[in-house]
Coordinates of C-alpha atoms in Angstrom, one line a residue:
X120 CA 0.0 0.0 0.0
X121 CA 1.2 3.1 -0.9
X122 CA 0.6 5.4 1.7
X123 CA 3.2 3.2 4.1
X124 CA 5.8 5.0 2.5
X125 CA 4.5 8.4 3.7
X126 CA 4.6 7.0 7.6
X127 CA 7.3 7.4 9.9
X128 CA 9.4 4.6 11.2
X129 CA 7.4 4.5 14.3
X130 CA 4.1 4.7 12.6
X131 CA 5.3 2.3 9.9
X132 CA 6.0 -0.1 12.7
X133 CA 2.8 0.5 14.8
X134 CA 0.8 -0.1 11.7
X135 CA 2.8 -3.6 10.8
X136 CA 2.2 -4.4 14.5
X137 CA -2.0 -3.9 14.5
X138 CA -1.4 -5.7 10.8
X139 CA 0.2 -8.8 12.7
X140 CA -2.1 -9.0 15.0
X141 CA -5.4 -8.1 13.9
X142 CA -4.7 -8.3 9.9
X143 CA -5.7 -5.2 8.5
X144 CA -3.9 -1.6 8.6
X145 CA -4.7 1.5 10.1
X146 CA -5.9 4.5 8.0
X147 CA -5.4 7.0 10.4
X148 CA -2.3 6.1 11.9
X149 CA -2.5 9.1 14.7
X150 CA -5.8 7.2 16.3
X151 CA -3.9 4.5 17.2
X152 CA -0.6 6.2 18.6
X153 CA -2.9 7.6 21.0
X154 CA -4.7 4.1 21.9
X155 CA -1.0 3.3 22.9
X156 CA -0.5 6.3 24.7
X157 CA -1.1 6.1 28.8
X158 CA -1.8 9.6 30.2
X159 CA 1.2 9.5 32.1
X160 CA 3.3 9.6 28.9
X161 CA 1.1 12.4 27.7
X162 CA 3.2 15.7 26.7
X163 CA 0.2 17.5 25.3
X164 CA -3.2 19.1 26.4
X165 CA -6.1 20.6 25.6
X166 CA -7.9 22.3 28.8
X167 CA -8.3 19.5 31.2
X168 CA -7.9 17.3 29.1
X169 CA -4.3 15.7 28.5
X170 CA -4.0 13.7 25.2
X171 CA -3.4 10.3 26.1
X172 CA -5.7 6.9 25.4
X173 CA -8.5 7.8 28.1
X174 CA -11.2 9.0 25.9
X175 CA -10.3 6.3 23.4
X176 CA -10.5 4.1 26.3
X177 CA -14.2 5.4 27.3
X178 CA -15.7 4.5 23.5
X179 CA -13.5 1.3 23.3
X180 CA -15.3 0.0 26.8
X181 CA -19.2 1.6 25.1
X182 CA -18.2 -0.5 21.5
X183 CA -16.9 -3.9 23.4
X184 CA -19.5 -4.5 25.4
X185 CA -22.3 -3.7 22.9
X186 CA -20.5 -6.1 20.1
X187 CA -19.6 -8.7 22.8
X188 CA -23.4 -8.1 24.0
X189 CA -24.8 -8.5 20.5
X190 CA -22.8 -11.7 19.7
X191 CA -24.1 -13.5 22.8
X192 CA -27.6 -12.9 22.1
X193 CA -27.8 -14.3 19.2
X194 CA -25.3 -17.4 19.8
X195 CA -27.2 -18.7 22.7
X196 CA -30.7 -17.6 21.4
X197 CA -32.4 -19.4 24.9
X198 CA -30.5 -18.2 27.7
X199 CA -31.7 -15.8 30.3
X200 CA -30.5 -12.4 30.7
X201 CA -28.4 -13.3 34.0
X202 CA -26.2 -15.6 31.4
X203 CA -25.5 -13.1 28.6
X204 CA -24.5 -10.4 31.1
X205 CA -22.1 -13.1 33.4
X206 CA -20.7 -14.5 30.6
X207 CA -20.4 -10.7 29.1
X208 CA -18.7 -9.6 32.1
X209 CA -16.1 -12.5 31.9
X210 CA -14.8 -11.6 28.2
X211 CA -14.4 -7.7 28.9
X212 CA -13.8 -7.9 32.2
X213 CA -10.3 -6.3 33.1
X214 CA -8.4 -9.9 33.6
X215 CA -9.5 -10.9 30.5
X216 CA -8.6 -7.6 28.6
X217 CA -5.0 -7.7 30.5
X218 CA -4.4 -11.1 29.2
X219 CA -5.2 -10.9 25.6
X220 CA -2.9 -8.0 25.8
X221 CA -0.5 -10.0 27.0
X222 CA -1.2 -12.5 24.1
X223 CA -0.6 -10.0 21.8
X224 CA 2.4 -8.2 23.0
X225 CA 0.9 -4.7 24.0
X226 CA 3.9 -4.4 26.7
X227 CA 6.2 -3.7 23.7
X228 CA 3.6 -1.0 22.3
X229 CA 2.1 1.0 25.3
X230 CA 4.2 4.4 26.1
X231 CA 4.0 5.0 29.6
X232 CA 5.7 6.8 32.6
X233 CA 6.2 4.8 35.6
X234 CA 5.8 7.4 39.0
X235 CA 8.1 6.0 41.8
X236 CA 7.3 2.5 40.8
X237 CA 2.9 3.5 41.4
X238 CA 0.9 0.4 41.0
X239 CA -2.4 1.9 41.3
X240 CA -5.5 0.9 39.3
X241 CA -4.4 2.5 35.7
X242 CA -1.0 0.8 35.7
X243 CA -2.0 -2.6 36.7
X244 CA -4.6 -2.4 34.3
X245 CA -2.5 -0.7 30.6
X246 CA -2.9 -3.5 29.0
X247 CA -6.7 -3.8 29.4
X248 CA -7.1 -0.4 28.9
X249 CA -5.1 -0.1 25.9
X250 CA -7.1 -2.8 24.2
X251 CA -10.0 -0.7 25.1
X252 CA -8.7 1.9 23.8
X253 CA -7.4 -0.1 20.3
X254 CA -11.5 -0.6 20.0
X255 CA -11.8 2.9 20.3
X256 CA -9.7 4.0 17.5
X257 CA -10.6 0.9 15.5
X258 CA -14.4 1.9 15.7
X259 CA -13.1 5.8 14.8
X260 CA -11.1 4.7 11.8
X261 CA -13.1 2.1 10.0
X262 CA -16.6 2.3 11.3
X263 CA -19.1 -0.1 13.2
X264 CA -19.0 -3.1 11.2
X265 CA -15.4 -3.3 10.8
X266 CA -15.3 -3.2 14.3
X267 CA -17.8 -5.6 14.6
X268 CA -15.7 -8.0 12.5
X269 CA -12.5 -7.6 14.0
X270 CA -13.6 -8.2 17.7
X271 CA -16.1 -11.0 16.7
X272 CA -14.0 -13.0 13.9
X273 CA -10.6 -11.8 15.0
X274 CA -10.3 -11.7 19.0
X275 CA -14.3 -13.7 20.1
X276 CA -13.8 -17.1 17.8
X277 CA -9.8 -17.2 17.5
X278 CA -8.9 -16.3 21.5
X279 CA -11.7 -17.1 23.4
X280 CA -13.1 -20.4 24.2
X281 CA -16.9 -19.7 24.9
X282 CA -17.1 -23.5 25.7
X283 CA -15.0 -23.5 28.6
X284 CA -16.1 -19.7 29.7
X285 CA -19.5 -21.2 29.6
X286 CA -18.4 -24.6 32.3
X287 CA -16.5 -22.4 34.7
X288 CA -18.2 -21.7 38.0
X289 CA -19.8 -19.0 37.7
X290 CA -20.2 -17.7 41.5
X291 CA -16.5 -18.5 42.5
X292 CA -17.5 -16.3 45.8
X293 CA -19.8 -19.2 47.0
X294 CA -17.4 -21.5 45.8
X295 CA -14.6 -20.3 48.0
X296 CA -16.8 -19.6 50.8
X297 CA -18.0 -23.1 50.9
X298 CA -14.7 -24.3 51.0
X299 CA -13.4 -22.0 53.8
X300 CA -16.5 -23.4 55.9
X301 CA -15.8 -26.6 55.4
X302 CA -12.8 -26.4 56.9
X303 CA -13.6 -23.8 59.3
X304 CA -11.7 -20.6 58.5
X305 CA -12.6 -17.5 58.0
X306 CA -12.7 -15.6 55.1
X307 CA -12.4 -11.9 54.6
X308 CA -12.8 -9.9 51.5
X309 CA -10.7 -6.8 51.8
X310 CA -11.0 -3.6 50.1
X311 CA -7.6 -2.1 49.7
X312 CA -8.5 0.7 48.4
X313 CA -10.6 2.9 45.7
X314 CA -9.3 5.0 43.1
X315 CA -10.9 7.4 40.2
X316 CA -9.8 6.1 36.9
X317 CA -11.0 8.0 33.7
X318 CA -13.9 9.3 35.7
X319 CA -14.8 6.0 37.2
X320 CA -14.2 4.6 40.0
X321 CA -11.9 1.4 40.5
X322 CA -11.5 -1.1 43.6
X323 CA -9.1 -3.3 44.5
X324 CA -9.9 -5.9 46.4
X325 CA -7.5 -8.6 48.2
X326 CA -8.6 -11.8 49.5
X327 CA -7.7 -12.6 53.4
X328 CA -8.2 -16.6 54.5
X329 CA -7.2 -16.6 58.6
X330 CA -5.7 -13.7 57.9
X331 CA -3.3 -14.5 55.0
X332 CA -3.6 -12.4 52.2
X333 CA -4.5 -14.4 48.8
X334 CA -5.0 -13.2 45.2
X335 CA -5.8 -9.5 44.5
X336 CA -8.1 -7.8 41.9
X337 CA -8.8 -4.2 40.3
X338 CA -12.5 -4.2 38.6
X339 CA -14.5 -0.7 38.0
X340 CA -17.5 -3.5 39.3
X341 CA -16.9 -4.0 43.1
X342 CA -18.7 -7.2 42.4
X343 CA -16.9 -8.6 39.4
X344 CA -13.6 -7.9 41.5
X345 CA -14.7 -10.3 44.2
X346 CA -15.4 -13.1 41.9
X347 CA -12.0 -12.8 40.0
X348 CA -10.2 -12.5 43.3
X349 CA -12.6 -15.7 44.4
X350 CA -11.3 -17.4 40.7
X351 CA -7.8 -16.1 41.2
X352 CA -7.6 -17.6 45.1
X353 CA -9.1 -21.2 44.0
X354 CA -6.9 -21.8 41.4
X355 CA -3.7 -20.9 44.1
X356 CA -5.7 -23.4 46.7
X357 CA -6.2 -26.0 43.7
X358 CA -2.5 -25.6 43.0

Protein backbone atom coordinates (compact mmCIF):
# COMPACT_ATOMS: atom_id res chain seq x y z
CA UNK A 1 0.00 0.00 0.00
CA UNK A 2 1.17 3.13 -0.92
CA UNK A 3 0.59 5.39 1.73
CA UNK A 4 3.19 3.22 4.10
CA UNK A 5 5.84 4.97 2.51
CA UNK A 6 4.55 8.37 3.74
CA UNK A 7 4.57 7.02 7.56
CA UNK A 8 7.34 7.37 9.88
CA UNK A 9 9.38 4.61 11.19
CA UNK A 10 7.35 4.47 14.26
CA UNK A 11 4.13 4.68 12.63
CA UNK A 12 5.29 2.29 9.89
CA UNK A 13 6.02 -0.05 12.75
CA UNK A 14 2.82 0.49 14.82
CA UNK A 15 0.77 -0.13 11.71
CA UNK A 16 2.82 -3.59 10.78
CA UNK A 17 2.21 -4.43 14.50
CA UNK A 18 -2.00 -3.86 14.47
CA UNK A 19 -1.35 -5.70 10.79
CA UNK A 20 0.16 -8.76 12.67
CA UNK A 21 -2.08 -8.98 14.99
CA UNK A 22 -5.41 -8.13 13.86
CA UNK A 23 -4.70 -8.32 9.95
CA UNK A 24 -5.65 -5.16 8.52
CA UNK A 25 -3.86 -1.61 8.62
CA UNK A 26 -4.72 1.47 10.06
CA UNK A 27 -5.89 4.49 8.01
CA UNK A 28 -5.41 7.05 10.37
CA UNK A 29 -2.33 6.06 11.88
CA UNK A 30 -2.49 9.09 14.70
CA UNK A 31 -5.83 7.20 16.32
CA UNK A 32 -3.89 4.45 17.15
CA UNK A 33 -0.63 6.24 18.60
CA UNK A 34 -2.93 7.55 21.02
CA UNK A 35 -4.68 4.07 21.91
CA UNK A 36 -1.04 3.31 22.88
CA UNK A 37 -0.52 6.27 24.70
CA UNK A 38 -1.07 6.11 28.79
CA UNK A 39 -1.78 9.61 30.22
CA UNK A 40 1.18 9.46 32.07
CA UNK A 41 3.31 9.62 28.89
CA UNK A 42 1.12 12.45 27.71
CA UNK A 43 3.16 15.75 26.73
CA UNK A 44 0.21 17.46 25.33
CA UNK A 45 -3.17 19.06 26.44
CA UNK A 46 -6.14 20.62 25.58
CA UNK A 47 -7.90 22.28 28.80
CA UNK A 48 -8.31 19.53 31.22
CA UNK A 49 -7.94 17.34 29.11
CA UNK A 50 -4.34 15.73 28.50
CA UNK A 51 -4.00 13.71 25.18
CA UNK A 52 -3.37 10.32 26.06
CA UNK A 53 -5.72 6.89 25.39
CA UNK A 54 -8.50 7.83 28.12
CA UNK A 55 -11.22 9.03 25.94
CA UNK A 56 -10.31 6.29 23.43
CA UNK A 57 -10.46 4.10 26.25
CA UNK A 58 -14.23 5.39 27.32
CA UNK A 59 -15.65 4.53 23.46
CA UNK A 60 -13.49 1.25 23.29
CA UNK A 61 -15.29 -0.01 26.75
CA UNK A 62 -19.17 1.63 25.15
CA UNK A 63 -18.24 -0.49 21.53
CA UNK A 64 -16.86 -3.94 23.35
CA UNK A 65 -19.54 -4.46 25.37
CA UNK A 66 -22.30 -3.65 22.85
CA UNK A 67 -20.50 -6.10 20.15
CA UNK A 68 -19.55 -8.74 22.80
CA UNK A 69 -23.38 -8.10 23.97
CA UNK A 70 -24.82 -8.51 20.50
CA UNK A 71 -22.80 -11.72 19.71
CA UNK A 72 -24.11 -13.53 22.82
CA UNK A 73 -27.62 -12.85 22.15
CA UNK A 74 -27.82 -14.28 19.19
CA UNK A 75 -25.27 -17.36 19.81
CA UNK A 76 -27.21 -18.66 22.66
CA UNK A 77 -30.66 -17.61 21.39
CA UNK A 78 -32.41 -19.45 24.91
CA UNK A 79 -30.47 -18.17 27.69
CA UNK A 80 -31.68 -15.78 30.33
CA UNK A 81 -30.52 -12.43 30.65
CA UNK A 82 -28.44 -13.27 33.98
CA UNK A 83 -26.17 -15.65 31.44
CA UNK A 84 -25.49 -13.07 28.56
CA UNK A 85 -24.52 -10.36 31.14
CA UNK A 86 -22.06 -13.08 33.44
CA UNK A 87 -20.70 -14.48 30.56
CA UNK A 88 -20.38 -10.68 29.14
CA UNK A 89 -18.74 -9.58 32.06
CA UNK A 90 -16.11 -12.53 31.90
CA UNK A 91 -14.85 -11.56 28.24
CA UNK A 92 -14.44 -7.73 28.90
CA UNK A 93 -13.85 -7.95 32.15
CA UNK A 94 -10.29 -6.34 33.10
CA UNK A 95 -8.40 -9.87 33.61
CA UNK A 96 -9.51 -10.92 30.50
CA UNK A 97 -8.63 -7.61 28.59
CA UNK A 98 -5.01 -7.73 30.48
CA UNK A 99 -4.45 -11.13 29.23
CA UNK A 100 -5.16 -10.87 25.64
CA UNK A 101 -2.88 -8.03 25.82
CA UNK A 102 -0.53 -10.02 27.00
CA UNK A 103 -1.20 -12.49 24.07
CA UNK A 104 -0.59 -9.97 21.76
CA UNK A 105 2.42 -8.24 22.97
CA UNK A 106 0.90 -4.72 24.05
CA UNK A 107 3.94 -4.35 26.67
CA UNK A 108 6.16 -3.73 23.72
CA UNK A 109 3.61 -0.97 22.34
CA UNK A 110 2.13 1.04 25.31
CA UNK A 111 4.17 4.36 26.13
CA UNK A 112 3.96 5.03 29.58
CA UNK A 113 5.75 6.82 32.56
CA UNK A 114 6.17 4.76 35.64
CA UNK A 115 5.83 7.42 38.99
CA UNK A 116 8.14 6.01 41.80
CA UNK A 117 7.28 2.51 40.82
CA UNK A 118 2.94 3.46 41.41
CA UNK A 119 0.87 0.39 41.04
CA UNK A 120 -2.38 1.90 41.29
CA UNK A 121 -5.51 0.86 39.27
CA UNK A 122 -4.41 2.51 35.68
CA UNK A 123 -1.01 0.81 35.72
CA UNK A 124 -2.01 -2.63 36.71
CA UNK A 125 -4.64 -2.39 34.34
CA UNK A 126 -2.52 -0.73 30.62
CA UNK A 127 -2.86 -3.54 29.05
CA UNK A 128 -6.69 -3.81 29.41
CA UNK A 129 -7.09 -0.44 28.93
CA UNK A 130 -5.07 -0.08 25.85
CA UNK A 131 -7.06 -2.80 24.25
CA UNK A 132 -10.01 -0.74 25.10
CA UNK A 133 -8.68 1.89 23.78
CA UNK A 134 -7.43 -0.09 20.32
CA UNK A 135 -11.47 -0.57 20.02
CA UNK A 136 -11.82 2.93 20.26
CA UNK A 137 -9.67 3.97 17.45
CA UNK A 138 -10.59 0.92 15.51
CA UNK A 139 -14.39 1.95 15.70
CA UNK A 140 -13.15 5.81 14.82
CA UNK A 141 -11.06 4.67 11.79
CA UNK A 142 -13.10 2.10 10.04
CA UNK A 143 -16.63 2.27 11.34
CA UNK A 144 -19.06 -0.14 13.24
CA UNK A 145 -18.99 -3.06 11.15
CA UNK A 146 -15.42 -3.30 10.75
CA UNK A 147 -15.32 -3.20 14.30
CA UNK A 148 -17.81 -5.60 14.55
CA UNK A 149 -15.72 -7.99 12.45
CA UNK A 150 -12.52 -7.61 14.00
CA UNK A 151 -13.62 -8.17 17.66
CA UNK A 152 -16.12 -10.98 16.69
CA UNK A 153 -14.02 -13.02 13.87
CA UNK A 154 -10.60 -11.79 14.96
CA UNK A 155 -10.27 -11.66 18.98
CA UNK A 156 -14.28 -13.75 20.09
CA UNK A 157 -13.75 -17.05 17.78
CA UNK A 158 -9.82 -17.17 17.46
CA UNK A 159 -8.90 -16.35 21.50
CA UNK A 160 -11.74 -17.13 23.41
CA UNK A 161 -13.10 -20.36 24.22
CA UNK A 162 -16.86 -19.68 24.92
CA UNK A 163 -17.14 -23.53 25.74
CA UNK A 164 -15.03 -23.46 28.59
CA UNK A 165 -16.15 -19.73 29.73
CA UNK A 166 -19.50 -21.23 29.60
CA UNK A 167 -18.37 -24.58 32.27
CA UNK A 168 -16.46 -22.44 34.71
CA UNK A 169 -18.15 -21.71 38.05
CA UNK A 170 -19.81 -18.98 37.68
CA UNK A 171 -20.20 -17.71 41.46
CA UNK A 172 -16.52 -18.49 42.53
CA UNK A 173 -17.51 -16.27 45.84
CA UNK A 174 -19.84 -19.16 47.05
CA UNK A 175 -17.37 -21.46 45.78
CA UNK A 176 -14.60 -20.32 48.03
CA UNK A 177 -16.81 -19.62 50.79
CA UNK A 178 -18.01 -23.10 50.94
CA UNK A 179 -14.67 -24.34 50.96
CA UNK A 180 -13.41 -22.01 53.78
CA UNK A 181 -16.51 -23.36 55.94
CA UNK A 182 -15.76 -26.64 55.39
CA UNK A 183 -12.78 -26.41 56.88
CA UNK A 184 -13.57 -23.81 59.29
CA UNK A 185 -11.68 -20.65 58.52
CA UNK A 186 -12.58 -17.54 58.03
CA UNK A 187 -12.66 -15.64 55.05
CA UNK A 188 -12.39 -11.89 54.63
CA UNK A 189 -12.75 -9.93 51.51
CA UNK A 190 -10.75 -6.76 51.82
CA UNK A 191 -10.98 -3.63 50.08
CA UNK A 192 -7.57 -2.12 49.68
CA UNK A 193 -8.50 0.69 48.41
CA UNK A 194 -10.58 2.88 45.72
CA UNK A 195 -9.31 5.00 43.13
CA UNK A 196 -10.93 7.41 40.18
CA UNK A 197 -9.77 6.13 36.90
CA UNK A 198 -10.97 7.96 33.72
CA UNK A 199 -13.86 9.30 35.73
CA UNK A 200 -14.77 5.97 37.18
CA UNK A 201 -14.21 4.63 40.04
CA UNK A 202 -11.95 1.37 40.46
CA UNK A 203 -11.46 -1.08 43.61
CA UNK A 204 -9.14 -3.26 44.50
CA UNK A 205 -9.86 -5.93 46.42
CA UNK A 206 -7.51 -8.56 48.17
CA UNK A 207 -8.65 -11.85 49.50
CA UNK A 208 -7.74 -12.65 53.37
CA UNK A 209 -8.25 -16.59 54.45
CA UNK A 210 -7.17 -16.64 58.62
CA UNK A 211 -5.72 -13.73 57.89
CA UNK A 212 -3.30 -14.53 54.99
CA UNK A 213 -3.60 -12.39 52.16
CA UNK A 214 -4.48 -14.35 48.82
CA UNK A 215 -4.96 -13.16 45.22
CA UNK A 216 -5.81 -9.54 44.53
CA UNK A 217 -8.12 -7.78 41.89
CA UNK A 218 -8.81 -4.17 40.32
CA UNK A 219 -12.51 -4.21 38.56
CA UNK A 220 -14.49 -0.68 37.96
CA UNK A 221 -17.48 -3.49 39.34
CA UNK A 222 -16.86 -4.05 43.10
CA UNK A 223 -18.69 -7.20 42.43
CA UNK A 224 -16.86 -8.56 39.35
CA UNK A 225 -13.60 -7.87 41.50
CA UNK A 226 -14.70 -10.25 44.20
CA UNK A 227 -15.42 -13.14 41.88
CA UNK A 228 -11.98 -12.79 39.96
CA UNK A 229 -10.16 -12.50 43.26
CA UNK A 230 -12.55 -15.71 44.35
CA UNK A 231 -11.33 -17.39 40.67
CA UNK A 232 -7.82 -16.05 41.16
CA UNK A 233 -7.65 -17.56 45.10
CA UNK A 234 -9.14 -21.16 44.03
CA UNK A 235 -6.89 -21.85 41.41
CA UNK A 236 -3.65 -20.92 44.12
CA UNK A 237 -5.75 -23.39 46.71
CA UNK A 238 -6.16 -25.96 43.68
CA UNK A 239 -2.50 -25.64 42.97
Amino acid sequence: MAFLFHLSPDDKALSDYIHSILGFRPKNIALYQLAFTHKSKSEESIGEYHLSNERLEYLGDAVLELIVGDYLFHTYPTQPEGFLTEMRSRIVSRVSLNKLAKKFGFDDHIKYKPVNGSTDGSFRSLGGNAFEALMGAIYLDRGFHFTQHIIVDRIIKVHIDLEQLQQTEINFKSKLLQLTQKQHKSLDFRLLDESMENHRKIYHVQIFIDGKGYAECSDYSLKRAEQIAAEKTLQMLTN
